[in-house]
Amino acid sequence: MKRIVVVSNRVGLPAPNSESSGGLVTGVHAAMRGRGGLWFGWSGKVTPSPSDAPEIVQAAGIDYATIDLDQAAYNEYYLGFANGTLWPLCHFRLGLFEYERTQAEAYEAANERFARALMPLLRPDDLVWVHDYHLIPLACALRRLGCQQRIGFFLHIPLPPPRALAILPRHKELFSSLLDYDLVGLQTVEDADALRAFCRQNLGHLVMPDGTLLGPQRRTATGVFPIGIDPQAQQRIAVKSAKLSTTRRLLDSLGGRKLILGVDRLDYSKGLSYRFRAFGRLLGAHPEWRSRVTYLQIAAPSRIEIARYREARLELERQAGRINGKYAEFDWVPIRYINRGFTPKTLAGFYRVAQVGLVTPLRDGMNLVAKEYVASQNAADPGVLVLSPFAGAAAELDSAVIANPFDIDALAEALHTALTMPVEARRERWAALHAAVEHGNAERWQQSFIAALEGVSALPRAATASR
Ligand code: ADQ
């Protein structure tokens, strides 16, 4: 079996009982658990004059190799181009998109540095699997250093249509560097269609009926690989965690009221302020729910150095204050808004006892919280998932209560529907959701991507063209 080398900006270094650092780390960990391999990337540390020689630690069959970033790279590459330019662009938020040429250059330079540090660690028959928008040009940088190994790329976030991508200066240069990969994987059919359309329309490349892109140097296969979780492990943890003192304390504090639960990184793409408004609208339109339901929103701070993220946080504080001020009673607070992360164990217990899982991003590559919520339920008395159609997960989880988060009234009605749904209907919907989560699990995601990467024709473009 060939060794897998995973490359991602952030590496999920082993740290027992740590709070999650987001979906990529959750998904990659679940996928590497059985197979092992090397995981290379940024340590999460910012140091002056960091070395290009990675620090290596081993745990549970995985070698973790990391390098630090310096302050300028952190500001310009990570906060700047990756999260201030590419993140809003890919989440269809063109109004929030910002561009600085020096940041684009720092992004290229960071990718070159990652390539230089990784190259000495590679063995001839490794399969290199690069993750996410931070590292789009990594294969190009590796190829320049002579890397011949198969390299695959997986984009965890959405890809907007070509006309939106075209607002990025030098978009052709950036996205044509995807053609240095042997395989590019995306979360949904819509994302894969956007990539193929961009390559055809903006780059002028031929796209084969099977989705293969014919670039100038090589053939690049493309495919849809929806990321998943380990549903059986999630169910086991949830059953155990339901008995934890944290879960018991939560239940005691609710005093028999129903619970709506949201769990997210605090990110403007997750649509939290729309949810708060919809919950307020529910209490206004259906007074029978006052004092009978509590909404717990857990929102772990994320990228707080970026002004938009601080503004999103302030907006949520304002809204929670307004709604609580209007509807709270001396013995009931409608919205409990918690601005920190919790361990996966604690979250699993909360998922299990929540009657409604509220997952309504404005745009999301997949959204693993939706899958974790489903996998944590009690089959005999399951909760209801309220899901945005703009989460990649909606393609698989279409038995959820689907509600457009921009339509506050529709979202409030969806909450009412979920809270009043009879048990037979809940069981029926949950069975379909659970089957989908089981089917699209983390193991299948990893195995199908690696099988596709091993299976792609390694022939250079020139050789195939002349056959
Ligand atoms: P994220 O945007 O981070 O991931 P998501 O898929 O929902 O979003 O993953 C979040 C993970 O972090 C989950 O495992 C969740 O349990 C955990 N988490 C979230 N909030 C938390 C909190 N407050 N406390 C503790 N843990 C928390 C990106 C993309 C997604 C895509 C994933 C994986 O944006 O669309 O699904 O990568 O590809």
Short mmCIF file of C-alpha atoms and ligand atoms in Angstrom, two decimals:
data_model
loop_
_atom_site.label_atom_id
_atom_site.label_comp_id
_atom_site.label_asym_id
_atom_site.label_seq_id
_atom_site.Cartn_x
_atom_site.Cartn_y
_atom_site.Cartn_z
CA MET A 1 0.00 0.00 0.00
CA LYS A 2 1.39 3.39 -0.96
CA ARG A 3 1.99 5.98 1.72
CA ILE A 4 -0.40 8.92 1.79
CA VAL A 5 1.09 12.34 2.37
CA VAL A 6 -1.58 14.80 3.42
CA VAL A 7 -0.72 18.47 3.08
CA SER A 8 -2.94 21.13 4.62
CA ASN A 9 -2.38 24.59 5.99
CA ARG A 10 -3.46 23.54 9.48
CA VAL A 11 -2.39 20.15 10.84
CA GLY A 12 -4.52 18.37 13.43
CA LEU A 13 -1.65 17.71 15.83
CA PRO A 14 -2.47 15.12 18.49
CA ALA A 15 -3.84 16.82 21.59
CA PRO A 16 -6.23 14.80 23.75
CA ASN A 17 -9.55 16.42 24.64
CA SER A 18 -8.79 19.46 22.53
CA GLU A 19 -11.53 21.56 21.04
CA SER A 20 -11.94 21.01 17.33
CA SER A 21 -10.09 23.29 14.93
CA GLY A 22 -12.66 22.99 12.18
CA GLY A 23 -14.02 20.73 9.52
CA LEU A 24 -10.88 20.00 7.53
CA VAL A 25 -9.02 18.68 10.56
CA THR A 26 -12.06 16.64 11.68
CA GLY A 27 -12.48 15.09 8.23
CA VAL A 28 -8.81 14.37 7.53
CA HIS A 29 -8.32 12.85 10.98
CA ALA A 30 -11.26 10.51 10.53
CA ALA A 31 -9.88 9.51 7.13
CA MET A 32 -6.25 8.94 8.28
CA ARG A 33 -7.12 7.08 11.46
CA GLY A 34 -7.13 3.64 9.84
CA ARG A 35 -4.39 4.11 7.26
CA GLY A 36 -1.69 6.30 8.79
CA GLY A 37 0.77 8.28 6.69
CA LEU A 38 2.46 11.66 6.82
CA TRP A 39 0.59 14.90 7.55
CA PHE A 40 2.49 18.05 6.62
CA GLY A 41 1.63 21.71 7.12
CA TRP A 42 1.71 24.74 9.38
CA SER A 43 2.20 24.13 13.11
CA GLY A 44 -0.24 26.91 14.03
CA LYS A 45 2.70 28.82 15.56
CA VAL A 46 4.02 32.22 14.48
CA THR A 47 7.74 32.69 15.19
CA PRO A 48 10.45 35.09 14.01
CA SER A 49 12.69 33.59 11.24
CA PRO A 50 11.14 30.09 11.26
CA SER A 51 13.19 27.19 9.93
CA ASP A 52 12.29 25.35 6.70
CA ALA A 53 13.21 22.05 8.38
CA PRO A 54 9.95 20.53 9.64
CA GLU A 55 9.49 19.43 13.22
CA ILE A 56 8.31 15.81 13.20
CA VAL A 57 6.25 14.00 15.83
CA GLN A 58 4.59 10.60 15.65
CA ALA A 59 1.29 9.46 17.12
CA ALA A 60 -1.06 6.56 16.35
CA GLY A 61 0.59 5.61 13.06
CA ILE A 62 0.69 9.18 11.72
CA ASP A 63 3.85 11.25 11.28
CA TYR A 64 3.12 14.93 11.75
CA ALA A 65 5.62 17.29 10.10
CA THR A 66 5.12 20.99 10.64
CA ILE A 67 6.78 24.32 10.03
CA ASP A 68 6.06 27.68 11.67
CA LEU A 69 5.08 30.87 9.86
CA ASP A 70 6.58 34.28 10.44
CA GLN A 71 4.34 37.22 11.30
CA ALA A 72 4.40 38.66 7.77
CA ALA A 73 3.36 35.34 6.19
CA TYR A 74 0.63 34.90 8.79
CA ASN A 75 -0.75 38.37 8.08
CA GLU A 76 -0.41 38.42 4.31
CA TYR A 77 -0.76 34.80 3.22
CA TYR A 78 -3.10 33.38 5.88
CA LEU A 79 -5.25 36.29 7.08
CA GLY A 80 -4.84 38.31 3.90
CA PHE A 81 -5.05 36.38 0.66
CA ALA A 82 -6.41 33.03 1.95
CA ASN A 83 -9.04 34.35 4.34
CA GLY A 84 -9.62 37.94 3.20
CA THR A 85 -9.60 37.27 -0.55
CA LEU A 86 -10.27 33.60 -1.40
CA TRP A 87 -12.65 32.78 1.45
CA PRO A 88 -15.29 35.47 0.68
CA LEU A 89 -14.84 34.93 -3.07
CA CYS A 90 -15.50 31.21 -2.81
CA HIS A 91 -18.44 31.77 -0.45
CA PHE A 92 -20.16 34.05 -2.98
CA ARG A 93 -19.60 37.15 -0.79
CA LEU A 94 -18.25 39.49 -3.42
CA GLY A 95 -19.09 42.52 -1.28
CA LEU A 96 -16.61 41.33 1.36
CA PHE A 97 -13.90 40.44 -1.15
CA GLU A 98 -10.64 42.38 -0.72
CA TYR A 99 -7.49 42.20 -2.79
CA GLU A 100 -3.91 43.37 -2.23
CA ARG A 101 -1.21 42.46 -4.71
CA THR A 102 1.40 42.07 -1.96
CA GLN A 103 -0.86 39.52 -0.25
CA ALA A 104 -1.24 37.53 -3.47
CA GLU A 105 2.56 37.51 -3.75
CA ALA A 106 2.91 36.38 -0.12
CA TYR A 107 0.47 33.56 -0.87
CA GLU A 108 2.63 32.36 -3.77
CA ALA A 109 5.76 32.66 -1.62
CA ALA A 110 4.19 30.68 1.24
CA ASN A 111 3.26 27.91 -1.20
CA GLU A 112 6.81 27.84 -2.52
CA ARG A 113 8.13 27.58 1.02
CA PHE A 114 5.74 24.73 1.85
CA ALA A 115 6.95 22.94 -1.30
CA ARG A 116 10.63 23.40 -0.40
CA ALA A 117 10.08 22.08 3.12
CA LEU A 118 7.98 19.12 1.96
CA MET A 119 10.12 17.97 -0.96
CA PRO A 120 12.90 16.26 1.10
CA LEU A 121 10.26 14.25 3.02
CA LEU A 122 8.73 12.66 -0.08
CA ARG A 123 9.38 9.09 -1.18
CA PRO A 124 9.17 8.08 -4.85
CA ASP A 125 5.86 6.22 -4.69
CA ASP A 126 4.03 8.48 -2.23
CA LEU A 127 0.54 9.70 -3.04
CA VAL A 128 0.41 13.39 -2.18
CA TRP A 129 -3.01 14.74 -1.17
CA VAL A 130 -3.19 18.54 -0.85
CA HIS A 131 -6.12 20.20 0.92
CA ASP A 132 -7.97 23.43 0.45
CA TYR A 133 -7.78 26.98 -0.81
CA HIS A 134 -4.61 27.93 1.08
CA LEU A 135 -2.57 25.64 -1.16
CA ILE A 136 -3.96 25.88 -4.69
CA PRO A 137 -0.52 26.51 -6.33
CA LEU A 138 1.34 23.90 -4.24
CA ALA A 139 1.52 21.27 -7.00
CA CYS A 140 2.89 23.89 -9.39
CA ALA A 141 5.62 24.76 -6.86
CA LEU A 142 6.38 21.07 -6.23
CA ARG A 143 6.58 20.29 -9.95
CA ARG A 144 9.07 23.15 -10.39
CA LEU A 145 11.25 21.39 -7.81
CA GLY A 146 11.04 18.16 -9.82
CA CYS A 147 8.24 16.36 -7.98
CA GLN A 148 6.99 13.44 -10.12
CA GLN A 149 4.64 11.85 -7.60
CA ARG A 150 0.89 11.70 -8.10
CA ILE A 151 -0.63 14.80 -6.52
CA GLY A 152 -4.32 15.25 -5.77
CA PHE A 153 -6.13 18.35 -4.52
CA PHE A 154 -9.36 18.55 -2.55
CA LEU A 155 -11.27 21.80 -2.15
CA HIS A 156 -13.25 21.83 1.12
CA ILE A 157 -15.13 25.04 0.35
CA PRO A 158 -17.50 25.89 -2.53
CA LEU A 159 -16.39 27.08 -5.94
CA PRO A 160 -18.50 29.89 -7.42
CA PRO A 161 -19.32 30.17 -11.11
CA PRO A 162 -16.70 31.50 -13.59
CA ARG A 163 -18.06 35.06 -13.69
CA ALA A 164 -17.56 35.40 -9.95
CA LEU A 165 -14.08 33.86 -10.00
CA ALA A 166 -13.10 36.31 -12.71
CA ILE A 167 -13.19 39.26 -10.29
CA LEU A 168 -9.96 37.95 -8.78
CA PRO A 169 -7.00 39.69 -10.43
CA ARG A 170 -4.74 37.08 -12.09
CA HIS A 171 -7.47 34.48 -11.65
CA LYS A 172 -6.28 32.62 -14.74
CA GLU A 173 -2.77 32.21 -13.33
CA LEU A 174 -4.04 30.99 -9.96
CA PHE A 175 -6.67 28.56 -11.15
CA SER A 176 -4.64 27.22 -14.06
CA SER A 177 -2.15 26.01 -11.44
CA LEU A 178 -4.81 23.39 -10.58
CA LEU A 179 -3.78 21.74 -13.84
CA ASP A 180 -0.51 20.67 -12.20
CA TYR A 181 -2.50 18.19 -10.10
CA ASP A 182 -3.42 14.72 -11.35
CA LEU A 183 -6.81 14.88 -9.66
CA VAL A 184 -8.96 17.73 -8.34
CA GLY A 185 -11.80 16.75 -6.01
CA LEU A 186 -14.76 18.90 -4.98
CA GLN A 187 -17.60 18.54 -2.50
CA THR A 188 -20.60 18.72 -4.85
CA VAL A 189 -21.65 18.36 -8.47
CA GLU A 190 -22.30 22.10 -8.55
CA ASP A 191 -18.69 22.84 -7.51
CA ALA A 192 -17.28 20.38 -10.04
CA ASP A 193 -19.44 21.90 -12.80
CA ALA A 194 -18.13 25.37 -11.85
CA LEU A 195 -14.52 24.21 -12.15
CA ARG A 196 -15.07 22.53 -15.50
CA ALA A 197 -16.95 25.56 -16.86
CA PHE A 198 -14.13 27.86 -15.69
CA CYS A 199 -11.48 25.72 -17.39
CA ARG A 200 -13.49 25.63 -20.61
CA GLN A 201 -14.62 29.26 -20.73
CA ASN A 202 -11.85 31.20 -19.02
CA LEU A 203 -8.79 29.05 -19.65
CA GLY A 204 -9.84 27.66 -23.05
CA HIS A 205 -9.03 24.03 -22.19
CA LEU A 206 -10.81 20.97 -23.47
CA VAL A 207 -12.94 19.17 -20.90
CA MET A 208 -13.62 15.49 -21.63
CA PRO A 209 -17.12 14.03 -21.04
CA ASP A 210 -15.80 12.29 -17.89
CA GLY A 211 -14.68 15.66 -16.49
CA THR A 212 -10.97 15.26 -17.27
CA LEU A 213 -9.30 18.61 -18.03
CA LEU A 214 -6.77 18.63 -20.83
CA GLY A 215 -4.17 21.14 -19.70
CA PRO A 216 -0.98 22.04 -21.55
CA GLN A 217 1.23 19.64 -19.52
CA ARG A 218 -1.00 16.89 -18.25
CA ARG A 219 -4.49 15.48 -17.92
CA THR A 220 -6.21 16.43 -14.68
CA ALA A 221 -9.10 14.26 -13.58
CA THR A 222 -11.92 15.98 -11.67
CA GLY A 223 -14.52 14.38 -9.43
CA VAL A 224 -17.07 14.81 -6.66
CA PHE A 225 -16.03 13.43 -3.26
CA PRO A 226 -18.42 14.61 -0.52
CA ILE A 227 -16.59 14.59 2.81
CA GLY A 228 -18.11 12.60 5.66
CA ILE A 229 -17.66 11.64 9.30
CA ASP A 230 -17.32 8.31 11.13
CA PRO A 231 -21.02 7.90 12.02
CA GLN A 232 -20.58 4.79 14.17
CA ALA A 233 -17.90 6.42 16.31
CA GLN A 234 -20.05 9.56 16.56
CA GLN A 235 -23.06 7.49 17.70
CA ARG A 236 -20.97 5.66 20.31
CA ILE A 237 -19.59 8.91 21.70
CA ALA A 238 -23.06 10.50 21.74
CA VAL A 239 -24.61 7.59 23.66
CA LYS A 240 -21.83 7.78 26.25
CA SER A 241 -21.81 11.57 26.37
CA ALA A 242 -25.54 11.72 27.06
CA LYS A 243 -24.62 10.49 30.53
CA LEU A 244 -21.87 13.07 31.08
CA SER A 245 -22.35 15.61 33.82
CA THR A 246 -22.22 18.42 31.22
CA THR A 247 -25.20 16.93 29.37
CA ARG A 248 -27.11 16.36 32.62
CA ARG A 249 -26.43 19.92 33.70
CA LEU A 250 -27.67 21.21 30.36
CA LEU A 251 -30.88 19.16 30.66
CA ASP A 252 -31.43 20.25 34.27
CA SER A 253 -30.98 23.88 33.29
CA LEU A 254 -33.59 23.57 30.53
CA GLY A 255 -36.25 22.52 33.03
CA GLY A 256 -38.12 20.38 30.47
CA ARG A 257 -38.04 22.98 27.69
CA LYS A 258 -37.21 21.98 24.13
CA LEU A 259 -33.73 22.73 22.82
CA ILE A 260 -32.65 24.15 19.47
CA LEU A 261 -28.89 23.77 18.99
CA GLY A 262 -26.44 25.49 16.65
CA VAL A 263 -22.70 24.66 16.62
CA ASP A 264 -20.35 26.59 14.36
CA ARG A 265 -17.13 28.45 13.98
CA LEU A 266 -18.04 32.12 14.29
CA ASP A 267 -17.91 32.88 10.59
CA TYR A 268 -20.07 35.21 8.50
CA SER A 269 -20.62 32.35 6.03
CA LYS A 270 -22.53 30.35 8.66
CA GLY A 271 -25.53 32.71 8.68
CA LEU A 272 -25.76 33.02 12.47
CA SER A 273 -27.36 36.46 12.54
CA TYR A 274 -30.12 35.24 10.21
CA ARG A 275 -30.75 32.37 12.62
CA PHE A 276 -30.99 34.71 15.60
CA ARG A 277 -33.50 36.85 13.74
CA ALA A 278 -35.52 33.79 12.70
CA PHE A 279 -35.68 32.59 16.30
CA GLY A 280 -36.85 36.04 17.38
CA ARG A 281 -39.46 35.93 14.60
CA LEU A 282 -40.63 32.50 15.83
CA LEU A 283 -41.20 33.88 19.33
CA GLY A 284 -43.08 36.83 17.84
CA ALA A 285 -45.26 34.82 15.43
CA HIS A 286 -45.84 31.84 17.75
CA PRO A 287 -46.13 33.17 21.30
CA GLU A 288 -46.90 29.62 22.46
CA TRP A 289 -43.16 28.92 22.22
CA ARG A 290 -42.21 31.64 24.71
CA SER A 291 -40.78 30.02 27.83
CA ARG A 292 -41.08 26.63 26.11
CA VAL A 293 -38.01 26.50 23.92
CA THR A 294 -34.37 27.57 24.35
CA TYR A 295 -31.92 28.19 21.55
CA LEU A 296 -28.30 27.35 22.42
CA GLN A 297 -25.81 28.70 19.90
CA ILE A 298 -22.20 27.65 20.37
CA ALA A 299 -19.95 29.80 18.19
CA ALA A 300 -16.21 29.27 18.57
CA PRO A 301 -14.19 32.40 17.75
CA SER A 302 -12.32 32.14 14.49
CA ARG A 303 -9.94 34.47 12.57
CA ILE A 304 -10.65 37.29 15.01
CA GLU A 305 -7.76 39.34 13.59
CA ILE A 306 -9.96 39.98 10.54
CA ALA A 307 -12.31 42.96 10.96
CA ARG A 308 -15.30 41.22 9.31
CA TYR A 309 -15.13 38.47 11.90
CA ARG A 310 -15.07 40.95 14.78
CA GLU A 311 -18.03 42.77 13.23
CA ALA A 312 -19.95 39.47 12.90
CA ARG A 313 -19.33 38.84 16.58
CA LEU A 314 -20.55 42.28 17.63
CA GLU A 315 -23.64 41.87 15.49
CA LEU A 316 -24.49 38.58 17.20
CA GLU A 317 -24.00 40.09 20.65
CA ARG A 318 -26.35 42.93 19.70
CA GLN A 319 -29.01 40.59 18.37
CA ALA A 320 -28.88 38.14 21.26
CA GLY A 321 -29.17 41.10 23.64
CA ARG A 322 -32.12 42.55 21.73
CA ILE A 323 -34.08 39.28 21.52
CA ASN A 324 -33.34 38.29 25.09
CA GLY A 325 -34.23 41.77 26.31
CA LYS A 326 -37.55 41.58 24.52
CA TYR A 327 -38.66 38.04 25.41
CA ALA A 328 -36.75 36.81 28.47
CA GLU A 329 -38.55 36.01 31.70
CA PHE A 330 -37.01 36.03 35.16
CA ASP A 331 -36.66 32.23 34.84
CA TRP A 332 -36.02 31.82 31.08
CA VAL A 333 -33.45 33.23 28.64
CA PRO A 334 -34.45 32.54 25.00
CA ILE A 335 -30.97 32.59 23.41
CA ARG A 336 -27.91 31.20 25.15
CA TYR A 337 -25.03 32.41 23.06
CA ILE A 338 -21.64 30.94 23.93
CA ASN A 339 -18.55 32.36 22.33
CA ARG A 340 -16.14 29.45 22.71
CA GLY A 341 -15.47 25.91 21.54
CA PHE A 342 -16.27 22.63 23.27
CA THR A 343 -14.67 19.19 22.97
CA PRO A 344 -16.22 16.77 20.46
CA LYS A 345 -17.34 14.63 23.43
CA THR A 346 -19.27 17.45 25.10
CA LEU A 347 -20.79 18.49 21.77
CA ALA A 348 -21.93 14.92 21.06
CA GLY A 349 -23.96 14.86 24.29
CA PHE A 350 -25.54 18.22 23.41
CA TYR A 351 -26.40 17.02 19.89
CA ARG A 352 -28.11 13.97 21.32
CA VAL A 353 -30.47 15.85 23.60
CA ALA A 354 -31.35 18.72 21.20
CA GLN A 355 -34.79 18.43 19.58
CA VAL A 356 -33.63 20.60 16.67
CA GLY A 357 -30.20 20.86 15.00
CA LEU A 358 -30.05 24.25 13.29
CA VAL A 359 -27.53 24.31 10.44
CA THR A 360 -28.24 27.18 8.08
CA PRO A 361 -25.08 28.54 6.44
CA LEU A 362 -25.40 31.09 3.66
CA ARG A 363 -22.82 28.98 1.79
CA ASP A 364 -20.80 26.01 2.97
CA GLY A 365 -18.62 23.48 1.20
CA MET A 366 -20.23 20.59 3.08
CA ASN A 367 -20.91 21.22 6.82
CA LEU A 368 -19.94 18.34 9.07
CA VAL A 369 -22.01 19.60 12.01
CA ALA A 370 -25.14 18.54 10.08
CA LYS A 371 -23.74 15.00 9.76
CA GLU A 372 -22.55 14.88 13.38
CA TYR A 373 -26.01 15.95 14.58
CA VAL A 374 -27.74 13.21 12.57
CA ALA A 375 -25.29 10.50 13.69
CA SER A 376 -25.75 11.47 17.35
CA GLN A 377 -29.51 10.97 17.50
CA ASN A 378 -31.51 8.35 19.34
CA ALA A 379 -33.26 6.29 16.60
CA ALA A 380 -36.40 5.86 18.73
CA ASP A 381 -36.85 9.57 19.42
CA PRO A 382 -34.67 11.52 16.97
CA GLY A 383 -34.35 15.26 16.69
CA VAL A 384 -34.99 17.22 13.49
CA LEU A 385 -32.30 18.73 11.31
CA VAL A 386 -33.13 22.18 9.86
CA LEU A 387 -30.71 22.67 6.99
CA SER A 388 -29.86 25.37 4.48
CA PRO A 389 -29.99 24.40 0.81
CA PHE A 390 -26.68 26.27 0.44
CA ALA A 391 -24.70 23.77 2.52
CA GLY A 392 -23.01 21.12 0.38
CA ALA A 393 -24.55 18.61 2.80
CA ALA A 394 -28.04 19.42 1.45
CA ALA A 395 -27.27 17.39 -1.69
CA GLU A 396 -27.14 14.23 0.45
CA LEU A 397 -29.35 15.25 3.40
CA ASP A 398 -32.48 16.22 1.47
CA SER A 399 -34.75 14.61 4.09
CA ALA A 400 -33.92 17.43 6.49
CA VAL A 401 -36.32 20.36 6.86
CA ILE A 402 -34.76 22.55 4.19
CA ALA A 403 -35.08 26.33 4.64
CA ASN A 404 -33.55 29.27 2.81
CA PRO A 405 -31.70 31.24 5.52
CA PHE A 406 -32.22 34.55 3.71
CA ASP A 407 -36.00 34.16 4.16
CA ILE A 408 -36.38 34.87 7.88
CA ASP A 409 -40.11 34.03 7.93
CA ALA A 410 -39.48 30.71 6.16
CA LEU A 411 -36.72 29.89 8.63
CA ALA A 412 -38.99 30.73 11.59
CA GLU A 413 -41.70 28.48 10.10
CA ALA A 414 -39.14 25.70 9.57
CA LEU A 415 -38.30 25.91 13.29
CA HIS A 416 -42.00 25.68 14.15
CA THR A 417 -42.39 22.66 11.84
CA ALA A 418 -39.38 20.96 13.41
CA LEU A 419 -40.53 21.65 16.98
CA THR A 420 -44.01 20.26 16.33
CA MET A 421 -43.12 17.27 14.15
CA PRO A 422 -44.72 14.01 15.33
CA VAL A 423 -42.38 11.18 16.29
CA GLU A 424 -43.30 8.96 13.27
CA ALA A 425 -42.35 11.72 10.84
CA ARG A 426 -39.13 12.41 12.76
CA ARG A 427 -38.19 8.73 12.66
CA GLU A 428 -38.89 8.50 8.94
CA ARG A 429 -36.82 11.56 8.08
CA TRP A 430 -34.03 10.55 10.40
CA ALA A 431 -33.79 7.03 8.89
CA ALA A 432 -33.22 8.56 5.45
CA LEU A 433 -30.70 11.09 6.82
CA HIS A 434 -28.86 8.45 8.77
CA ALA A 435 -28.59 6.17 5.72
CA ALA A 436 -27.08 9.08 3.78
CA VAL A 437 -24.56 9.87 6.54
CA GLU A 438 -23.60 6.17 6.77
CA HIS A 439 -23.19 5.94 3.02
CA GLY A 440 -21.07 9.08 2.56
CA ASN A 441 -18.75 8.41 5.50
CA ALA A 442 -15.15 9.54 6.03
CA GLU A 443 -13.70 6.20 5.04
CA ARG A 444 -15.49 6.23 1.70
CA TRP A 445 -14.36 9.82 1.12
CA GLN A 446 -10.73 8.91 1.71
CA GLN A 447 -10.84 5.61 -0.13
CA SER A 448 -12.64 6.91 -3.20
CA PHE A 449 -10.32 9.92 -3.49
CA ILE A 450 -7.16 7.81 -3.11
CA ALA A 451 -8.49 5.14 -5.51
CA ALA A 452 -9.21 7.85 -8.08
CA LEU A 453 -5.74 9.36 -7.57
CA GLU A 454 -4.09 5.96 -8.02
CA GLY A 455 -6.29 5.24 -11.01
CA VAL A 456 -5.70 8.40 -13.06
CA SER A 457 -3.66 7.97 -16.16
CA ALA A 458 -0.22 9.32 -15.35
CA LEU A 459 0.57 9.91 -18.99
CA PRO A 460 1.60 13.45 -19.76
CA ARG A 461 -0.75 15.39 -21.98
CA ALA A 462 1.60 15.30 -24.98
CA ALA A 463 1.80 11.50 -24.88
CA THR A 464 -1.97 11.05 -24.66
CA ALA A 465 -2.61 13.54 -27.41
CA SER A 466 -0.36 11.68 -29.82
CA ARG A 467 -1.89 8.25 -29.19
P1 ADQ B 1 -15.73 24.38 8.70
O1 ADQ B 1 -16.12 25.66 8.06
O2 ADQ B 1 -14.86 24.47 9.88
O3 ADQ B 1 -15.05 23.39 7.65
P2 ADQ B 1 -17.75 22.24 9.39
O4 ADQ B 1 -17.77 21.29 8.27
O5 ADQ B 1 -19.10 22.46 9.95
O6 ADQ B 1 -17.16 23.67 9.07
O7 ADQ B 1 -16.82 21.62 10.50
C1 ADQ B 1 -16.74 22.10 11.73
C2 ADQ B 1 -16.07 21.06 12.65
O8 ADQ B 1 -15.60 21.76 13.77
C3 ADQ B 1 -17.04 20.02 13.12
O9 ADQ B 1 -16.39 18.80 13.34
C4 ADQ B 1 -17.56 20.60 14.43
O10 ADQ B 1 -17.90 19.63 15.40
C5 ADQ B 1 -16.39 21.42 14.89
N1 ADQ B 1 -16.89 22.65 15.52
C6 ADQ B 1 -17.60 23.64 14.93
N2 ADQ B 1 -17.93 24.58 15.84
C7 ADQ B 1 -17.41 24.18 17.00
C8 ADQ B 1 -17.42 24.74 18.31
N3 ADQ B 1 -18.06 25.87 18.59
N4 ADQ B 1 -16.77 24.04 19.28
C9 ADQ B 1 -16.14 22.89 18.98
N5 ADQ B 1 -16.11 22.32 17.78
C10 ADQ B 1 -16.74 22.96 16.80
C11 ADQ B 1 -14.64 23.45 6.27
C12 ADQ B 1 -15.72 23.85 5.29
C13 ADQ B 1 -16.93 22.96 5.43
C14 ADQ B 1 -16.53 21.51 5.26
C15 ADQ B 1 -15.33 21.17 6.11
C16 ADQ B 1 -14.80 19.80 5.79
O11 ADQ B 1 -16.08 25.22 5.48
O12 ADQ B 1 -17.94 23.30 4.51
O13 ADQ B 1 -17.61 20.66 5.62
O14 ADQ B 1 -14.28 22.09 5.95
O15 ADQ B 1 -14.57 19.65 4.42
#
